[in-house]
mmCIF file of C-alpha atoms in Angstrom:
data_model
loop_
_atom_site.group_PDB
_atom_site.id
_atom_site.type_symbol
_atom_site.label_atom_id
_atom_site.label_comp_id
_atom_site.label_asym_id
_atom_site.label_seq_id
_atom_site.Cartn_x
_atom_site.Cartn_y
_atom_site.Cartn_z
ATOM 1 C CA UNK A 200 16.462 17.724 -2.440
ATOM 2 C CA UNK A 201 14.438 14.984 -4.388
ATOM 3 C CA UNK A 202 11.040 16.347 -5.885
ATOM 4 C CA UNK A 203 8.935 14.527 -8.861
ATOM 5 C CA UNK A 204 6.024 16.728 -10.623
ATOM 6 C CA UNK A 205 3.792 14.401 -12.596
ATOM 7 C CA UNK A 206 2.367 17.571 -14.527
ATOM 8 C CA UNK A 207 -0.282 16.128 -15.757
ATOM 9 C CA UNK A 208 -3.340 15.998 -13.237
ATOM 10 C CA UNK A 209 -5.880 13.990 -15.463
ATOM 11 C CA UNK A 210 -5.599 12.191 -19.119
ATOM 12 C CA UNK A 211 -8.194 11.072 -21.042
ATOM 13 C CA UNK A 212 -7.937 8.209 -23.327
ATOM 14 C CA UNK A 213 -9.776 6.521 -25.340
ATOM 15 C CA UNK A 214 -9.766 3.212 -25.776
ATOM 16 C CA UNK A 215 -6.626 1.328 -27.672
ATOM 17 C CA UNK A 216 -5.323 4.387 -28.419
ATOM 18 C CA UNK A 217 -1.595 4.803 -27.325
ATOM 19 C CA UNK A 218 -0.382 6.970 -24.405
ATOM 20 C CA UNK A 219 2.187 8.955 -21.812
ATOM 21 C CA UNK A 220 2.255 9.921 -18.389
ATOM 22 C CA UNK A 221 4.855 12.831 -17.867
ATOM 23 C CA UNK A 222 7.128 12.919 -15.299
ATOM 24 C CA UNK A 223 9.907 15.143 -14.079
ATOM 25 C CA UNK A 224 12.097 14.842 -11.696
ATOM 26 C CA UNK A 225 15.119 16.799 -9.494
ATOM 27 C CA UNK A 226 18.160 15.677 -7.727
ATOM 28 C CA UNK A 227 21.592 16.461 -6.890
ATOM 29 C CA UNK A 228 21.699 13.400 -6.381
ATOM 30 C CA UNK A 229 22.159 9.564 -8.317
ATOM 31 C CA UNK A 230 18.477 8.659 -8.528
ATOM 32 C CA UNK A 231 16.374 5.795 -9.187
ATOM 33 C CA UNK A 232 13.679 6.303 -10.655
ATOM 34 C CA UNK A 233 9.827 4.223 -9.899
ATOM 35 C CA UNK A 234 6.037 3.653 -11.239
ATOM 36 C CA UNK A 235 3.318 2.812 -9.240
ATOM 37 C CA UNK A 236 -0.381 2.684 -10.062
ATOM 38 C CA UNK A 237 -3.368 2.656 -7.769
ATOM 39 C CA UNK A 238 -6.844 0.845 -8.094
ATOM 40 C CA UNK A 239 -10.094 2.736 -6.658
ATOM 41 C CA UNK A 240 -9.595 1.591 -2.960
ATOM 42 C CA UNK A 241 -6.353 -0.264 -2.808
ATOM 43 C CA UNK A 242 -2.955 0.439 -2.375
ATOM 44 C CA UNK A 243 0.129 0.857 -4.801
ATOM 45 C CA UNK A 244 1.718 -1.799 -7.242
ATOM 46 C CA UNK A 245 5.291 -1.566 -9.047
ATOM 47 C CA UNK A 246 4.725 -0.923 -12.841
ATOM 48 C CA UNK A 247 8.678 -0.956 -13.667
ATOM 49 C CA UNK A 248 11.521 0.840 -12.369
ATOM 50 C CA UNK A 249 14.725 2.412 -12.996
ATOM 51 C CA UNK A 250 17.738 1.806 -10.873
ATOM 52 C CA UNK A 251 20.364 1.659 -13.712
ATOM 53 C CA UNK A 252 21.844 0.409 -17.141
ATOM 54 C CA UNK A 253 19.717 0.666 -20.408
ATOM 55 C CA UNK A 254 17.000 3.303 -20.366
ATOM 56 C CA UNK A 255 14.734 1.931 -21.495
ATOM 57 C CA UNK A 256 12.771 -0.086 -18.959
ATOM 58 C CA UNK A 257 9.741 -2.516 -20.014
ATOM 59 C CA UNK A 258 7.535 -3.160 -16.885
ATOM 60 C CA UNK A 259 3.529 -5.024 -16.058
ATOM 61 C CA UNK A 260 0.829 -4.405 -18.104
ATOM 62 C CA UNK A 261 2.570 -3.248 -21.258
ATOM 63 C CA UNK A 262 3.694 -0.036 -19.735
ATOM 64 C CA UNK A 263 7.268 0.615 -20.514
ATOM 65 C CA UNK A 264 9.230 3.837 -19.422
ATOM 66 C CA UNK A 265 11.806 5.789 -20.736
ATOM 67 C CA UNK A 266 15.049 7.096 -18.294
ATOM 68 C CA UNK A 267 16.127 10.331 -19.721
ATOM 69 C CA UNK A 268 19.264 11.676 -17.819
ATOM 70 C CA UNK A 269 19.969 15.793 -19.689
ATOM 71 C CA UNK A 270 15.427 16.185 -19.599
ATOM 72 C CA UNK A 271 15.761 14.744 -16.104
ATOM 73 C CA UNK A 272 12.998 12.677 -17.008
ATOM 74 C CA UNK A 273 10.746 9.802 -16.779
ATOM 75 C CA UNK A 274 7.433 9.344 -19.114
ATOM 76 C CA UNK A 275 5.311 6.117 -18.496
ATOM 77 C CA UNK A 276 3.671 5.543 -22.024
ATOM 78 C CA UNK A 277 2.180 2.447 -23.312
ATOM 79 C CA UNK A 278 0.909 1.996 -26.658
ATOM 80 C CA UNK A 279 -2.600 0.665 -26.910
ATOM 81 C CA UNK A 280 -3.942 0.835 -23.727
ATOM 82 C CA UNK A 281 -7.753 -0.599 -21.720
ATOM 83 C CA UNK A 282 -10.286 -0.089 -20.285
ATOM 84 C CA UNK A 283 -8.939 -2.104 -17.126
ATOM 85 C CA UNK A 284 -5.864 0.701 -17.324
ATOM 86 C CA UNK A 285 -8.568 3.392 -15.843
ATOM 87 C CA UNK A 286 -6.279 3.747 -12.725
ATOM 88 C CA UNK A 287 -3.797 7.011 -10.308
ATOM 89 C CA UNK A 288 -0.421 5.877 -11.845
ATOM 90 C CA UNK A 289 2.115 7.940 -9.544
ATOM 91 C CA UNK A 290 6.317 8.242 -10.121
ATOM 92 C CA UNK A 291 8.820 8.867 -7.580
ATOM 93 C CA UNK A 292 12.465 8.388 -6.417
ATOM 94 C CA UNK A 293 14.601 7.267 -4.204
ATOM 95 C CA UNK A 294 18.174 8.450 -3.902
ATOM 96 C CA UNK A 295 21.478 6.416 -2.725
ATOM 97 C CA UNK A 296 21.504 8.021 -0.390
ATOM 98 C CA UNK A 297 17.803 7.356 1.076
ATOM 99 C CA UNK A 298 15.159 4.953 0.838
ATOM 100 C CA UNK A 299 11.800 6.268 1.409
ATOM 101 C CA UNK A 300 9.347 6.896 -2.195
ATOM 102 C CA UNK A 301 9.609 10.785 -2.711
ATOM 103 C CA UNK A 302 6.061 10.715 -4.463
ATOM 104 C CA UNK A 303 4.662 13.249 -7.015
ATOM 105 C CA UNK A 304 0.910 14.018 -6.910
ATOM 106 C CA UNK A 305 0.035 11.396 -9.353
ATOM 107 C CA UNK A 306 -1.925 11.365 -12.358
ATOM 108 C CA UNK A 307 -5.658 10.226 -13.566
ATOM 109 C CA UNK A 308 -6.174 8.642 -16.747
ATOM 110 C CA UNK A 309 -9.338 7.514 -17.418
ATOM 111 C CA UNK A 310 -9.782 5.535 -20.423
ATOM 112 C CA UNK A 311 -12.979 5.160 -22.722
ATOM 113 C CA UNK A 312 -14.484 2.921 -24.152
ATOM 114 C CA UNK B 44 3.450 -14.855 0.226
ATOM 115 C CA UNK B 45 0.382 -13.074 1.439
ATOM 116 C CA UNK B 46 1.544 -9.497 0.371
ATOM 117 C CA UNK B 47 1.143 -6.832 2.838
ATOM 118 C CA UNK B 48 -2.398 -6.638 4.756
ATOM 119 C CA UNK B 49 -3.711 -3.646 6.784
ATOM 120 C CA UNK B 50 -6.724 -3.629 9.959
ATOM 121 C CA UNK B 51 -8.342 -1.782 9.757
ATOM 122 C CA UNK B 52 -9.764 -0.666 5.948
ATOM 123 C CA UNK B 53 -11.624 2.222 6.776
ATOM 124 C CA UNK B 54 -12.003 4.615 10.267
ATOM 125 C CA UNK B 55 -14.468 6.423 11.988
ATOM 126 C CA UNK B 56 -13.567 8.736 14.366
ATOM 127 C CA UNK B 57 -14.690 11.673 16.486
ATOM 128 C CA UNK B 58 -12.632 14.499 16.912
ATOM 129 C CA UNK B 59 -10.019 13.845 20.335
ATOM 130 C CA UNK B 60 -10.231 10.059 19.998
ATOM 131 C CA UNK B 61 -6.947 7.348 19.776
ATOM 132 C CA UNK B 62 -6.796 5.629 17.261
ATOM 133 C CA UNK B 63 -5.030 2.376 15.925
ATOM 134 C CA UNK B 64 -3.651 1.305 12.910
ATOM 135 C CA UNK B 65 -2.009 -2.168 12.426
ATOM 136 C CA UNK B 66 0.607 -3.741 9.238
ATOM 137 C CA UNK B 67 1.234 -6.590 8.519
ATOM 138 C CA UNK B 68 4.307 -7.283 6.841
ATOM 139 C CA UNK B 69 5.147 -10.043 3.970
ATOM 140 C CA UNK B 70 7.732 -12.561 6.437
ATOM 141 C CA UNK B 71 11.033 -11.675 5.856
ATOM 142 C CA UNK B 72 10.951 -8.383 4.863
ATOM 143 C CA UNK B 73 13.078 -6.787 7.273
ATOM 144 C CA UNK B 74 12.219 -2.971 6.135
ATOM 145 C CA UNK B 75 8.564 -1.611 6.546
ATOM 146 C CA UNK B 76 7.698 2.223 5.484
ATOM 147 C CA UNK B 77 4.449 4.068 6.835
ATOM 148 C CA UNK B 78 3.358 7.089 4.557
ATOM 149 C CA UNK B 79 0.270 9.072 4.464
ATOM 150 C CA UNK B 80 -1.616 10.683 1.282
ATOM 151 C CA UNK B 81 -4.866 12.333 1.543
ATOM 152 C CA UNK B 82 -7.365 13.102 -0.780
ATOM 153 C CA UNK B 83 -5.639 14.548 -4.893
ATOM 154 C CA UNK B 84 -1.729 13.990 -3.277
ATOM 155 C CA UNK B 85 0.918 11.592 -3.862
ATOM 156 C CA UNK B 86 2.468 9.336 -0.850
ATOM 157 C CA UNK B 87 3.635 11.493 1.651
ATOM 158 C CA UNK B 88 6.787 9.478 3.997
ATOM 159 C CA UNK B 89 6.573 9.473 7.862
ATOM 160 C CA UNK B 90 8.354 7.361 9.084
ATOM 161 C CA UNK B 91 10.130 3.405 8.121
ATOM 162 C CA UNK B 92 12.202 0.615 10.031
ATOM 163 C CA UNK B 93 14.673 -1.922 10.158
ATOM 164 C CA UNK B 94 13.657 -4.778 12.581
ATOM 165 C CA UNK B 95 12.335 -2.823 15.269
ATOM 166 C CA UNK B 96 14.736 -0.015 14.564
ATOM 167 C CA UNK B 97 12.727 3.477 13.851
ATOM 168 C CA UNK B 98 15.760 4.739 11.979
ATOM 169 C CA UNK B 99 14.026 8.181 10.660
ATOM 170 C CA UNK B 100 10.546 10.459 10.582
ATOM 171 C CA UNK B 101 9.577 12.821 8.867
ATOM 172 C CA UNK B 102 8.610 16.406 9.890
ATOM 173 C CA UNK B 103 4.755 14.911 9.293
ATOM 174 C CA UNK B 104 4.818 12.950 12.106
ATOM 175 C CA UNK B 105 3.474 15.462 15.131
ATOM 176 C CA UNK B 106 3.837 14.818 18.785
ATOM 177 C CA UNK B 107 0.919 12.579 18.233
ATOM 178 C CA UNK B 108 1.985 10.373 16.680
ATOM 179 C CA UNK B 109 3.178 7.433 17.036
ATOM 180 C CA UNK B 110 4.683 3.945 15.604
ATOM 181 C CA UNK B 111 6.032 0.720 16.885
ATOM 182 C CA UNK B 112 7.559 -2.601 14.695
ATOM 183 C CA UNK B 113 8.492 -4.254 18.935
ATOM 184 C CA UNK B 114 9.105 -8.051 17.067
ATOM 185 C CA UNK B 115 10.394 -6.756 13.984
ATOM 186 C CA UNK B 116 7.653 -8.567 12.297
ATOM 187 C CA UNK B 117 3.868 -6.420 12.698
ATOM 188 C CA UNK B 118 3.602 -2.220 12.900
ATOM 189 C CA UNK B 119 0.840 -0.146 15.108
ATOM 190 C CA UNK B 120 0.795 3.448 14.278
ATOM 191 C CA UNK B 121 -1.055 5.392 16.602
ATOM 192 C CA UNK B 122 -2.532 8.967 16.324
ATOM 193 C CA UNK B 123 -3.349 10.595 19.739
ATOM 194 C CA UNK B 124 -6.289 13.007 19.941
ATOM 195 C CA UNK B 125 -7.041 12.877 16.260
ATOM 196 C CA UNK B 126 -7.362 16.385 14.594
ATOM 197 C CA UNK B 127 -9.472 16.627 11.478
ATOM 198 C CA UNK B 128 -7.024 17.169 9.431
ATOM 199 C CA UNK B 129 -5.778 13.722 10.269
ATOM 200 C CA UNK B 130 -7.966 12.448 7.623
ATOM 201 C CA UNK B 131 -6.574 10.137 5.134
ATOM 202 C CA UNK B 132 -5.495 6.979 3.865
ATOM 203 C CA UNK B 133 -2.958 5.487 5.944
ATOM 204 C CA UNK B 134 0.168 3.290 3.861
ATOM 205 C CA UNK B 135 1.594 1.005 4.799
ATOM 206 C CA UNK B 136 4.888 -0.435 2.455
ATOM 207 C CA UNK B 137 7.425 -3.332 3.100
ATOM 208 C CA UNK B 138 10.492 -4.724 1.168
ATOM 209 C CA UNK B 139 13.274 -6.594 1.933
ATOM 210 C CA UNK B 140 17.192 -4.363 2.332
ATOM 211 C CA UNK B 141 19.791 -5.637 1.071
ATOM 212 C CA UNK B 142 23.206 -4.726 1.875
ATOM 213 C CA UNK B 143 24.355 -2.601 -0.491
ATOM 214 C CA UNK B 144 23.553 1.377 -1.981
ATOM 215 C CA UNK B 145 19.836 2.497 -0.638
ATOM 216 C CA UNK B 146 17.213 3.219 -2.633
ATOM 217 C CA UNK B 147 17.289 -0.268 -5.186
ATOM 218 C CA UNK B 148 14.450 -2.714 -3.562
ATOM 219 C CA UNK B 149 11.040 -2.523 -4.250
ATOM 220 C CA UNK B 150 8.599 -1.154 -1.707
ATOM 221 C CA UNK B 151 5.534 -3.848 -1.290
ATOM 222 C CA UNK B 152 2.634 -1.078 -0.154
ATOM 223 C CA UNK B 153 -0.819 -3.226 1.689
ATOM 224 C CA UNK B 154 -4.336 -1.733 0.845
ATOM 225 C CA UNK B 155 -4.441 1.116 3.332
ATOM 226 C CA UNK B 156 -6.453 2.364 6.253
ATOM 227 C CA UNK B 157 -8.553 5.052 5.939
ATOM 228 C CA UNK B 158 -9.475 7.549 8.482
ATOM 229 C CA UNK B 159 -12.437 9.753 9.198
ATOM 230 C CA UNK B 160 -12.399 12.305 11.372
ATOM 231 C CA UNK B 161 -15.573 13.825 12.082
#
């Protein structure tokens, strides 16, 4: 069965500092990986996804993630965060045999001025 | 493209009452998904449709829950005899599933319906 672990429930950071949100997955089959962002009282918005090919994936709002098969990780990074990046971030996985998304428990990114 | 819409955005009900939520997907999307999100957790899959056919249901979806997508467009999720444990955000998502490998398409989420059962 597939699963996703987000090790950090909260990540506080100052504005303009770099940030990394960690995600590890578990799967015995090929996986596709996603990062979604959820702003307060809103639905989820796709930041980026990895399907195949280059392991470094660039997304919206200056975010990027790197797929590391040997470490079963898909960490999200941004070199300089803004106050507006304050939100909940979810890592999710699907596989070649299923379309449903399996989500992690989320990481709350809090950006301070 | 107006995005996925859900109605109502908020619902407060008393235990034992029935509630129904509606989801309108992005037009021409053939896949429609329902997820449930409780406080401090990630969304959990409930069920999904390919056009009007319900293809999979999670074990989370007890007999009190029923979902329909009668004409392959909008969908409804009904909860009968609500319980306090049903309090959650109910999210709808849609996608365009082309032929080929599963799991690759992007799911677009609506704003959700927040249910509170008193």
